[in-house]
Coordinates of C-alpha atoms (C1' of nucleotides) in Angstrom, one line a residue:
Chain Z
X2 CA 85.0 -27.8 -5.6
X3 CA 82.4 -27.2 -2.9
X4 CA 81.9 -30.3 -0.9
X5 CA 78.2 -29.9 -0.1
X6 CA 75.2 -29.4 -2.1
X7 CA 71.7 -29.4 -0.8
X8 CA 69.8 -29.0 -4.0
X9 CA 69.2 -31.6 -6.7
X10 CA 68.3 -30.1 -10.0
X11 CA 68.1 -33.4 -11.9
X12 CA 66.0 -35.4 -9.5
X13 CA 63.5 -32.8 -8.5
X14 CA 63.5 -29.8 -10.8
X15 CA 60.3 -28.3 -9.2
X16 CA 61.8 -28.1 -5.8
X17 CA 65.2 -27.0 -7.1
X18 CA 63.5 -24.2 -8.9
X19 CA 61.5 -22.8 -6.1
X20 CA 64.5 -23.1 -3.7
X21 CA 66.7 -21.3 -6.1
X22 CA 64.3 -18.4 -6.5
X23 CA 64.3 -18.0 -2.7
X24 CA 67.9 -18.6 -1.9
X25 CA 69.4 -16.6 -4.7
X26 CA 66.9 -13.9 -3.9
X27 CA 65.2 -13.6 -7.2
X28 CA 61.6 -13.7 -6.3
X29 CA 59.7 -13.7 -3.0
X30 CA 56.7 -16.0 -3.4
X31 CA 55.2 -15.0 0.0
X32 CA 52.8 -12.3 -1.3
X33 CA 49.4 -13.5 -0.3
X34 CA 47.7 -13.4 -3.7
X35 CA 47.7 -16.4 -6.0
X36 CA 50.0 -16.1 -8.9
X37 CA 51.6 -12.8 -8.1
X38 CA 55.1 -12.4 -6.7
X39 CA 57.6 -9.9 -5.4
X40 CA 60.9 -9.3 -7.2
X41 CA 63.9 -9.0 -4.8
X42 CA 66.5 -6.4 -5.5
X43 CA 68.9 -9.0 -6.9
X44 CA 66.2 -10.6 -9.0
X45 CA 65.1 -7.3 -10.3
X46 CA 68.6 -6.4 -11.3
X47 CA 68.8 -9.6 -13.3
X48 CA 65.5 -8.8 -14.9
X49 CA 66.6 -5.3 -15.7
X50 CA 69.9 -6.5 -17.4
X51 CA 68.0 -9.1 -19.4
X52 CA 65.4 -6.5 -20.6
X53 CA 68.1 -4.0 -21.4
X54 CA 69.5 -6.4 -24.0
X55 CA 66.0 -6.9 -25.4
X56 CA 65.4 -3.1 -25.5
X57 CA 68.7 -2.4 -27.1
X58 CA 67.8 -4.8 -29.9
X59 CA 64.3 -3.4 -30.2
X60 CA 65.4 0.3 -30.1
X61 CA 67.1 -0.1 -33.4
X62 CA 63.8 -0.1 -35.3
X63 CA 61.0 0.3 -32.8
X64 CA 59.9 3.1 -30.6
X65 CA 59.0 2.6 -27.0
X66 CA 55.5 3.6 -25.9
X67 CA 53.3 3.2 -22.9
X68 CA 49.6 2.3 -23.1
X69 CA 47.1 2.2 -20.3
X70 CA 46.5 -0.8 -18.1
X71 CA 42.7 -0.4 -18.3
X72 CA 40.8 -1.4 -21.4
X73 CA 37.1 -0.6 -21.7
X74 CA 34.9 -3.6 -22.1
X75 CA 33.6 -2.6 -25.5
X76 CA 37.0 -2.3 -27.1
X77 CA 38.2 -5.6 -25.6
X78 CA 35.1 -7.4 -27.0
X79 CA 35.4 -6.0 -30.5
X80 CA 37.6 -8.7 -32.0
X81 CA 35.5 -11.9 -31.8
X82 CA 38.3 -14.5 -32.2
X83 CA 40.6 -12.6 -30.0
X84 CA 38.2 -12.3 -27.1
X85 CA 37.2 -15.9 -27.4
X86 CA 40.8 -16.8 -26.6
X87 CA 41.0 -14.6 -23.6
X88 CA 37.6 -14.0 -22.0
X89 CA 37.9 -16.6 -19.3
X90 CA 41.2 -15.1 -18.2
X91 CA 40.3 -11.5 -17.9
X92 CA 40.3 -9.6 -14.6
X93 CA 37.6 -7.0 -14.4
X94 CA 37.4 -3.7 -12.6
X95 CA 33.7 -3.2 -12.0
X96 CA 33.6 -0.6 -9.2
X97 CA 35.0 2.8 -8.5
X98 CA 34.8 3.1 -4.8
X99 CA 31.2 1.9 -4.1
X100 CA 29.9 3.0 -7.4
X101 CA 29.3 0.3 -10.0
X102 CA 31.0 1.3 -13.3
X103 CA 28.8 1.8 -16.3
X104 CA 31.4 0.2 -18.5
X105 CA 33.5 -2.4 -16.8
X106 CA 37.3 -2.0 -17.3
X107 CA 39.5 -4.9 -18.1
X108 CA 43.0 -5.3 -16.8
X109 CA 44.9 -5.9 -20.1
X110 CA 45.5 -9.6 -20.7
X111 CA 47.6 -8.3 -23.7
X112 CA 47.3 -4.9 -25.4
X113 CA 46.0 -5.3 -28.9
X114 CA 42.7 -3.8 -28.0
X115 CA 44.3 -1.0 -26.1
X116 CA 46.7 -0.1 -28.8
X117 CA 44.9 -0.6 -32.1
X118 CA 42.1 2.0 -31.5
X119 CA 45.0 4.4 -31.1
X120 CA 46.7 3.1 -34.2
X121 CA 43.5 4.0 -36.1
X122 CA 44.0 7.7 -35.3
X123 CA 47.8 7.6 -35.6
X124 CA 47.9 6.1 -39.0
X125 CA 46.6 8.2 -41.9
X126 CA 49.1 7.9 -44.7
X127 CA 51.5 5.4 -46.2
X128 CA 54.1 7.9 -44.9
X129 CA 53.1 6.8 -41.3
X130 CA 54.1 3.2 -42.2
X131 CA 55.7 1.1 -41.1
X132 CA 54.8 1.8 -37.6
X133 CA 56.8 -0.2 -35.1
X134 CA 56.3 0.3 -31.3
X135 CA 56.8 -1.8 -28.2
X136 CA 56.2 -1.5 -24.5
X137 CA 57.2 -3.4 -21.4
X138 CA 54.3 -3.6 -19.0
X139 CA 52.5 -5.8 -16.6
X140 CA 49.5 -7.7 -17.9
X141 CA 46.9 -9.8 -16.0
X142 CA 45.5 -13.2 -16.7
X143 CA 43.3 -15.1 -14.4
X144 CA 45.1 -18.4 -14.7
X145 CA 43.1 -21.3 -13.3
X146 CA 45.9 -23.9 -13.7
X147 CA 48.7 -24.1 -11.2
X148 CA 50.6 -20.9 -11.1
X149 CA 54.4 -21.1 -10.9
X150 CA 56.7 -18.2 -10.3
X151 CA 57.9 -16.5 -13.6
X152 CA 56.3 -19.3 -15.6
X153 CA 52.6 -19.3 -15.1
X154 CA 51.5 -16.2 -13.3
X155 CA 48.4 -14.0 -12.9
X156 CA 50.3 -10.8 -13.2
X157 CA 52.9 -11.0 -15.9
X158 CA 55.1 -8.2 -14.6
X159 CA 57.5 -8.0 -17.6
X160 CA 55.5 -8.4 -20.8
X161 CA 57.4 -7.0 -23.7
X162 CA 55.0 -6.6 -26.5
X163 CA 55.8 -5.2 -29.9
X164 CA 53.2 -4.1 -32.4
X165 CA 53.8 -3.2 -36.0
X166 CA 51.7 -2.0 -38.9
X167 CA 52.7 -2.2 -42.5
X168 CA 51.4 -1.2 -45.9
X169 CA 51.5 -4.6 -47.4
X170 CA 51.3 -8.3 -46.5
X171 CA 54.8 -8.7 -47.9
X172 CA 56.1 -6.0 -45.6
X173 CA 54.4 -7.6 -42.6
X174 CA 55.9 -11.0 -43.5
X175 CA 59.3 -9.4 -43.7
X176 CA 58.7 -8.0 -40.2
X177 CA 58.1 -11.5 -39.0
X178 CA 61.5 -12.5 -40.3
X179 CA 63.1 -9.5 -38.6
X180 CA 61.4 -10.4 -35.4
X181 CA 62.6 -14.0 -35.6
X182 CA 66.2 -12.7 -36.1
X183 CA 65.8 -10.3 -33.2
X184 CA 64.6 -13.0 -30.9
X185 CA 67.4 -15.3 -32.0
X186 CA 69.9 -12.7 -31.2
X187 CA 68.3 -12.1 -27.8
X188 CA 68.3 -15.7 -26.7
X189 CA 71.8 -16.2 -28.0
X190 CA 72.9 -13.4 -25.7
X191 CA 71.2 -15.2 -22.8
X192 CA 72.9 -18.5 -23.9
X193 CA 69.4 -20.0 -24.1
X194 CA 68.9 -22.6 -26.9
X195 CA 65.5 -22.8 -28.6
X196 CA 63.4 -24.4 -31.2
X197 CA 61.2 -22.4 -33.5
X198 CA 57.9 -23.8 -34.7
X199 CA 54.8 -22.6 -36.4
X200 CA 52.0 -23.3 -34.0
X201 CA 49.2 -25.4 -35.4
X202 CA 46.2 -23.6 -36.6
X203 CA 44.0 -24.6 -33.7
X204 CA 46.6 -23.3 -31.3
X205 CA 47.6 -19.9 -32.8
X206 CA 47.2 -16.6 -31.1
X207 CA 43.5 -15.7 -31.1
X208 CA 43.0 -13.4 -34.0
X209 CA 46.2 -14.1 -35.8
X210 CA 46.7 -15.7 -39.2
X211 CA 49.6 -17.7 -37.9
X212 CA 51.9 -17.8 -34.9
X213 CA 55.5 -18.7 -34.6
X214 CA 56.9 -19.7 -31.2
X215 CA 60.3 -20.1 -29.5
X216 CA 60.4 -23.0 -27.1
X217 CA 63.2 -24.3 -24.9
X218 CA 63.5 -27.5 -23.0
X219 CA 63.5 -27.3 -19.2
X220 CA 65.6 -29.6 -17.0
X221 CA 62.6 -31.9 -16.3
X222 CA 62.2 -32.5 -20.1
X223 CA 59.1 -30.3 -20.5
X224 CA 59.2 -27.5 -23.0
X225 CA 58.5 -23.9 -22.2
X226 CA 57.3 -21.3 -24.7
X227 CA 59.6 -18.3 -24.3
X228 CA 58.6 -16.1 -27.2
X229 CA 55.9 -15.7 -29.8
X230 CA 55.6 -13.9 -33.1
X231 CA 52.2 -13.4 -34.8
X232 CA 51.2 -12.4 -38.2
X233 CA 47.9 -10.6 -37.7
X234 CA 47.3 -9.7 -41.3
X235 CA 44.3 -7.5 -41.7
X236 CA 42.0 -9.0 -39.1
X237 CA 42.6 -6.5 -36.4
X238 CA 42.8 -3.7 -39.0
X239 CA 39.3 -4.5 -40.2
X240 CA 38.0 -4.8 -36.7
X241 CA 39.5 -1.5 -35.5
X242 CA 39.3 0.2 -38.9
X243 CA 43.0 1.0 -39.2
X244 CA 43.4 2.4 -42.7
X245 CA 45.9 4.4 -44.6
X246 CA 45.9 6.4 -47.8
X247 CA 48.1 4.9 -50.4
X248 CA 50.2 6.8 -52.9
X249 CA 47.4 6.3 -55.4
X250 CA 44.9 7.8 -53.0
X251 CA 43.2 4.5 -52.2
X252 CA 42.2 3.7 -48.6
X253 CA 43.7 0.4 -47.5
X254 CA 43.8 -1.7 -44.4
X255 CA 47.2 -2.0 -42.7
X256 CA 48.9 -5.3 -42.3
X257 CA 50.0 -6.1 -38.8
X258 CA 52.2 -8.2 -36.7
X259 CA 52.8 -8.5 -33.0
X260 CA 55.3 -10.4 -30.9
X261 CA 56.0 -10.9 -27.2
X262 CA 58.4 -12.0 -24.6
X263 CA 57.7 -12.3 -20.9
X264 CA 59.6 -13.0 -17.7
X265 CA 59.7 -16.6 -18.8
X266 CA 62.9 -15.6 -20.4
X267 CA 64.2 -14.9 -16.9
X268 CA 62.9 -18.3 -15.8
X269 CA 64.7 -20.0 -18.7
X270 CA 68.0 -18.4 -17.7
X271 CA 67.6 -19.6 -14.2
X272 CA 66.4 -23.1 -15.1
X273 CA 68.7 -23.9 -17.9
X274 CA 72.0 -22.8 -16.7
X275 CA 71.8 -23.4 -12.9
X276 CA 73.2 -26.4 -11.1
X277 CA 73.1 -28.1 -7.7
X278 CA 75.1 -25.2 -6.2
X279 CA 72.7 -22.5 -7.4
X280 CA 72.4 -20.1 -10.3
X281 CA 74.9 -19.8 -13.1
X282 CA 74.3 -16.5 -14.8
X283 CA 75.5 -15.7 -18.3
X284 CA 78.1 -12.9 -17.7
X285 CA 76.1 -10.6 -20.0
X286 CA 73.2 -10.4 -17.5
X287 CA 74.9 -11.2 -14.2
X288 CA 74.2 -8.3 -11.8
X289 CA 77.6 -9.0 -10.4
X290 CA 80.0 -10.4 -13.0
X291 CA 83.0 -10.6 -10.8
X292 CA 83.1 -11.0 -7.0
X293 CA 86.4 -10.3 -5.2
X294 CA 86.9 -12.1 -2.0
X295 CA 89.7 -10.9 0.2
X296 CA 91.4 -13.6 2.2
X297 CA 92.3 -11.3 5.0
X298 CA 92.8 -13.4 8.1
X299 CA 95.9 -15.5 7.4
X300 CA 96.3 -18.0 10.2
X301 CA 99.2 -17.4 12.6
X302 CA 101.0 -14.2 13.2
X303 CA 100.0 -10.6 13.3
X304 CA 98.2 -10.1 10.1
X305 CA 97.3 -6.4 10.4
X306 CA 99.6 -5.0 7.8
X307 CA 98.8 -7.8 5.4
X308 CA 95.0 -7.3 6.0
X309 CA 95.4 -3.8 4.9
X310 CA 97.4 -4.6 1.9
X311 CA 95.0 -7.3 0.8
X312 CA 92.0 -5.0 1.0
X313 CA 93.8 -2.3 -0.9
X314 CA 94.8 -4.8 -3.6
X315 CA 91.1 -5.9 -3.9
X316 CA 89.9 -2.4 -4.3
X317 CA 92.6 -1.6 -6.8
X318 CA 91.6 -4.6 -8.9
X319 CA 87.9 -3.6 -8.5
X320 CA 88.6 -0.1 -9.8
X321 CA 90.5 -1.4 -12.8
X322 CA 87.6 -3.8 -13.6
X323 CA 85.0 -1.2 -13.1
X324 CA 86.8 1.1 -15.5
X325 CA 86.7 -1.7 -18.0
X326 CA 82.9 -1.8 -17.6
X327 CA 82.8 -5.0 -15.6
X328 CA 80.3 -5.2 -12.7
X329 CA 82.5 -6.0 -9.8
X330 CA 81.8 -6.4 -6.1
X331 CA 84.3 -6.7 -3.2
X332 CA 82.9 -8.8 -0.5
X333 CA 84.8 -7.6 2.6
X334 CA 82.1 -8.6 5.0
X335 CA 82.9 -10.2 8.3
X336 CA 82.1 -13.7 7.2
X337 CA 84.6 -16.5 6.6
X338 CA 85.7 -17.0 3.0
X339 CA 83.9 -20.3 2.6
X340 CA 80.5 -18.8 3.6
X341 CA 81.0 -16.1 0.9
X342 CA 81.9 -18.7 -1.7
X343 CA 78.6 -20.5 -1.1
X344 CA 76.6 -17.3 -1.2
X345 CA 78.0 -16.0 -4.5
X346 CA 77.8 -19.4 -6.1
X347 CA 74.2 -19.6 -5.2
X348 CA 73.7 -16.2 -6.8
X349 CA 75.4 -17.3 -9.9
X350 CA 78.2 -14.8 -10.1
X351 CA 80.2 -16.1 -13.1
X352 CA 83.7 -15.4 -11.8
X353 CA 85.2 -15.2 -8.4
X354 CA 88.6 -13.6 -7.6
X355 CA 90.4 -14.5 -4.5
X356 CA 93.2 -12.4 -3.2
X357 CA 95.1 -13.4 -0.1
X358 CA 98.5 -12.6 1.4
X359 CA 100.0 -15.6 -0.3
X360 CA 98.8 -14.4 -3.7
X361 CA 99.9 -10.9 -3.0
X362 CA 103.4 -12.1 -2.3
X363 CA 103.4 -13.6 -5.7
X364 CA 101.8 -10.7 -7.4
X365 CA 98.8 -12.7 -8.5
X366 CA 95.3 -13.6 -7.7
X367 CA 93.1 -16.6 -8.2
X368 CA 90.2 -17.0 -10.6
X369 CA 87.5 -19.5 -9.9
X370 CA 84.9 -20.0 -12.6
X371 CA 81.3 -20.6 -11.5
X372 CA 80.3 -23.0 -14.2
X373 CA 83.1 -25.6 -13.7
X374 CA 84.9 -24.4 -10.5
X375 CA 88.1 -24.4 -12.5
X376 CA 90.8 -22.5 -10.5
X377 CA 93.7 -20.7 -12.1
X378 CA 96.4 -18.2 -11.0
X379 CA 96.5 -14.9 -12.8
X380 CA 99.2 -12.2 -12.5
X381 CA 97.7 -9.0 -11.1
X382 CA 98.9 -7.1 -14.1
X383 CA 96.8 -9.2 -16.4
X384 CA 93.6 -9.3 -14.5
X385 CA 91.5 -7.0 -16.7
X386 CA 92.1 -8.7 -20.0
X387 CA 92.0 -12.2 -18.4
X388 CA 88.6 -11.4 -16.8
X389 CA 87.2 -10.2 -20.1
X390 CA 88.5 -13.3 -21.8
X391 CA 87.2 -15.6 -19.1
X392 CA 83.8 -14.1 -19.0
X393 CA 83.5 -14.6 -22.8
X394 CA 84.6 -18.1 -22.5
X395 CA 82.1 -18.9 -19.7
X396 CA 79.3 -17.5 -21.9
X397 CA 80.4 -19.8 -24.8
X398 CA 80.7 -22.8 -22.5
X399 CA 77.4 -22.6 -20.9
X400 CA 75.8 -21.8 -24.2
X401 CA 77.4 -24.8 -25.8
X402 CA 76.4 -27.0 -22.9
X403 CA 72.8 -25.8 -23.0
X404 CA 72.6 -26.3 -26.8
X405 CA 74.0 -29.8 -26.4
X406 CA 71.4 -30.6 -23.8
X407 CA 68.6 -29.4 -26.1
X408 CA 69.9 -31.4 -29.0
X409 CA 70.0 -34.5 -26.9
X410 CA 66.5 -33.9 -25.8
X411 CA 65.1 -33.9 -29.4
X412 CA 64.1 -37.4 -30.4
X413 CA 63.5 -37.9 -34.1
X414 CA 61.2 -40.6 -35.1
X415 CA 61.8 -41.8 -38.7
X416 CA 59.6 -44.1 -40.6
X417 CA 56.9 -44.5 -38.1
X418 CA 53.7 -44.0 -40.0
X419 CA 50.0 -44.7 -39.4
X420 CA 50.9 -48.4 -39.5
X421 CA 53.0 -48.1 -36.4
X422 CA 53.1 -50.8 -33.8
X423 CA 51.9 -50.5 -30.2
X424 CA 55.6 -50.9 -29.2
X425 CA 56.7 -48.0 -31.4
X426 CA 53.9 -45.9 -29.9
X427 CA 55.0 -46.8 -26.4
X428 CA 58.6 -45.9 -27.2
X429 CA 57.4 -42.6 -28.6
X430 CA 55.3 -42.0 -25.6
X431 CA 58.3 -42.7 -23.3
X432 CA 60.5 -40.3 -25.2
X433 CA 57.8 -37.6 -25.2
X434 CA 57.9 -37.8 -21.4
X435 CA 61.4 -36.3 -21.5
X436 CA 62.0 -33.8 -24.2
X437 CA 60.8 -33.1 -27.7
X438 CA 59.6 -35.8 -30.2
X439 CA 60.0 -34.9 -33.8
X440 CA 57.7 -36.7 -36.2
X441 CA 55.3 -36.3 -39.2
X442 CA 51.8 -35.0 -38.6
X443 CA 49.3 -33.5 -41.0
X444 CA 47.6 -30.2 -40.3
X445 CA 44.2 -31.5 -39.2
X446 CA 43.1 -30.8 -35.7
X447 CA 41.7 -34.2 -35.3
X448 CA 45.1 -35.8 -35.9
X449 CA 46.7 -33.3 -33.6
X450 CA 44.2 -34.1 -30.8
X451 CA 44.7 -37.8 -31.4
X452 CA 48.4 -37.5 -31.2
X453 CA 48.3 -35.3 -28.1
X454 CA 46.0 -37.8 -26.4
X455 CA 48.0 -40.9 -27.3
X456 CA 51.4 -39.5 -26.4
X457 CA 50.4 -37.2 -23.6
X458 CA 52.0 -34.2 -25.3
X459 CA 51.2 -30.9 -26.8
X460 CA 51.9 -30.3 -30.5
X461 CA 54.4 -27.4 -30.6
X462 CA 54.0 -27.1 -34.4
X463 CA 55.7 -27.4 -37.7
X464 CA 59.4 -27.0 -37.6
X465 CA 60.1 -23.5 -38.8
X466 CA 63.6 -23.7 -40.2
X467 CA 64.2 -27.4 -40.8
X468 CA 67.9 -28.5 -40.9
X469 CA 69.3 -28.9 -44.3
X470 CA 69.5 -32.4 -45.6
X471 CA 66.8 -33.6 -43.3
X472 CA 63.7 -35.3 -44.5
X473 CA 60.9 -33.0 -43.8
X474 CA 57.9 -34.6 -45.3
X475 CA 56.3 -37.9 -44.7
X476 CA 53.1 -39.7 -43.9
X477 CA 51.1 -38.4 -41.0
X478 CA 51.6 -40.6 -37.9
X479 CA 47.9 -40.8 -37.4
X480 CA 46.2 -40.8 -40.8
X481 CA 49.2 -41.4 -43.1
X482 CA 48.4 -38.6 -45.4
X483 CA 51.0 -36.1 -46.5
X484 CA 52.5 -34.4 -43.5
X485 CA 55.3 -32.1 -42.4
X486 CA 57.8 -32.5 -39.6
X487 CA 56.5 -31.3 -36.3
X488 CA 57.7 -31.1 -32.8
X489 CA 55.6 -32.3 -29.8
X490 CA 56.4 -32.4 -26.1
X491 CA 55.0 -32.1 -22.7
X492 CA 54.8 -28.4 -22.3
X493 CA 54.6 -25.9 -19.4
Chain V
rG6 C1' 38.9 -29.6 -15.8
rG7 C1' 39.3 -33.6 -11.8
rG8 C1' 41.7 -35.6 -7.4
rG9 C1' 45.0 -35.2 -3.3
rU10 C1' 48.4 -33.2 0.5
rU11 C1' 49.8 -29.2 3.5
rG12 C1' 49.7 -24.4 6.4
rU13 C1' 53.5 -23.7 13.7
rA14 C1' 59.2 -17.5 14.6
rG15 C1' 62.6 -14.7 8.5
rG16 C1' 63.5 -20.2 6.5
rG17 C1' 63.1 -25.6 7.8
rU18 C1' 60.6 -28.5 11.5
rA19 C1' 58.6 -31.4 16.4
rG20 C1' 53.9 -31.6 18.8
rC21 C1' 48.1 -33.0 16.3
rU22 C1' 46.2 -39.9 16.1
rU23 C1' 43.8 -39.9 22.0
rG24 C1' 41.9 -31.6 23.2
rG25 C1' 44.3 -30.0 29.3
rU26 C1' 51.6 -28.8 33.1
rC27 C1' 52.4 -26.2 25.3
rU28 C1' 54.6 -21.1 29.7
rA29 C1' 55.1 -24.9 22.1
rU30 C1' 60.7 -28.8 20.4
rC31 C1' 65.1 -28.8 17.6
rC32 C1' 68.1 -26.7 13.4
rU33 C1' 68.8 -22.3 10.9
rU34 C1' 68.3 -17.0 10.9
rC35 C1' 68.6 -12.2 13.4
rG36 C1' 71.0 -8.7 17.5
rG37 C1' 75.1 -8.3 21.3
rC38 C1' 79.9 -9.9 23.4
rG39 C1' 84.3 -12.9 23.1
rU40 C1' 87.5 -16.5 20.8
rU41 C1' 88.3 -17.6 15.6
rC42 C1' 89.4 -17.0 10.2
rG43 C1' 92.8 -20.0 2.4
rG44 C1' 85.5 -23.8 1.4
rG45 C1' 79.3 -23.1 5.2
rA46 C1' 83.5 -21.6 12.8
rC47 C1' 82.5 -22.0 18.1
rG48 C1' 80.9 -20.4 23.1
rC49 C1' 77.7 -17.4 26.1
rC50 C1' 73.4 -13.9 26.3
rG51 C1' 69.1 -12.2 23.8
rA52 C1' 65.0 -11.8 19.9
rG53 C1' 61.3 -14.4 17.1
rA54 C1' 55.6 -18.6 15.6
rC55 C1' 50.4 -22.0 16.2
rC56 C1' 47.2 -18.9 8.1
rU57 C1' 42.1 -16.3 8.6
rG58 C1' 37.0 -16.8 10.2
rA59 C1' 33.1 -19.5 12.2
rG60 C1' 31.7 -23.8 15.1
rU61 C1' 32.2 -27.9 19.0
rU62 C1' 33.9 -27.8 24.2
rC63 C1' 34.7 -26.1 31.0
rA64 C1' 39.1 -26.1 27.7
rA65 C1' 41.6 -26.0 20.7
rA66 C1' 48.2 -25.6 17.6
rU67 C1' 45.4 -30.4 18.1
rC68 C1' 38.4 -31.9 16.3
rU69 C1' 34.5 -29.9 12.3
rC70 C1' 33.2 -26.5 8.4
rA71 C1' 34.4 -22.4 5.1
rG72 C1' 37.9 -19.0 3.0
rC73 C1' 42.8 -17.8 1.6
rA74 C1' 47.6 -19.7 0.1
rA75 C1' 51.3 -23.3 -1.2
rC76 C1' 52.6 -28.0 -3.2
rC77 C1' 51.8 -32.7 -5.8
rC78 C1' 49.2 -36.1 -9.2
rC79 C1' 45.9 -37.2 -13.3
rA80 C1' 43.3 -35.3 -17.7

RNA sequence: GGGGUUGUAGGGUAGCUUGGUCUAUCCUUCGGCGUUCGGGACGCCGAGACCUGAGUUCAAAUCUCAGCAACCCCA
């Protein structure tokens, strides 16, 4: 177990987070423009592996496309509700050289208005449906609040947005379910626990009929939205005139959905699994899954022959692991072993193998797991299957731990209605400062605002898939009328 | 949306109150050489900085204003 830690995740998450981004070489925040950052090679590899999982899931029933960054003003402005939600956040390109542009071009804040005019010409017949596409692009939002690397940014560098069009409302609803399943699968592979809610009407995606959202709880107790899924219905189809000819010859509007995930999913992996020693990456997405540290300078005696043997053994093991598809790195740099341990722990490598002369004499090596620093000896002949087994185990362990943390951060309030006492409210308020409070609230915006103000929280929304056996209806905490179970929390 | 703090080598800092021997401190980092080496080694040599702009002044890292950026708090 490493004796020294400098970082303190629990006491000061903010500081921990920015230190980790720097020390683990995920993101360089020194670019001199507010809210935009540079991906280091290591961070970019992590991003790439995470998005490869997402793509492999999407590719089963979506096709990847690439739409332009620039959107003409008139298209962007077409959907009234939509633009209302975004207009204060749009970056504009107004000049070409020194020439003022006749029609200003927006940097996409999201791509509905870039994609849907093209859907109009792509979609002619019911045979063109369902149409399911996605792209992974950068989008720009002029955030006025505090920007935070990967969490609130002005350039979203990794916005995965899927857009689908269907012949019927039922088909679109079905797609929503598929998207939920897909996102669940994705976050499970990242070992990230989540809650799913239906956002309140006053907080849905601008232009959508309703929005579902995945949120996770960060170490400081605030929630972070990590995925959203929207049923657009016919609203955009009517605005952009996206129609198809049905079997009976009738022209009908398509029914649409869209759903997105951004680099916040990378932030969640970093924030949720890491500890005071640095990152802990789920093996699935770790750029280096196994680091092999040769212990080559045995004290006392002429070690030359041993040095060679140790190095050879390391590379032999690496070859075997690589053949088994495991991303393996041999750190035979000049540093002392301890310095290497610290570095790779900071970078979150899930499993470290140590091979020294002592091990070699016994035909074994040592495994050290990043998540709990447990150390075991493994015979060299069993390294490959043992590595596979251990990596799987590590994934399960960090997933379980994260799920437990999330569970413990959900506070259910039973039986507190509109007649609640000041003490009960104070208790709720206290709980809401750290994690999610679960309570009954009606759908009215007034009650939502009232609750948000009194508890200092945001309403996440109605619980999407309530647990079986749980009481899911009650009197609204504010007005005591019939209400459903909702989640609320301080949110990022 | 409102308020506050900060900006000095790649990273972290001292100096700023009271302008002048600041030719800018210390730690870390980086390059070289040597001794080391089963949890962040040590010695010697070398490299590297006052956010940008304007102002005040004989003189600005230090004072004033603006910009840019980062961080924190409240709503």
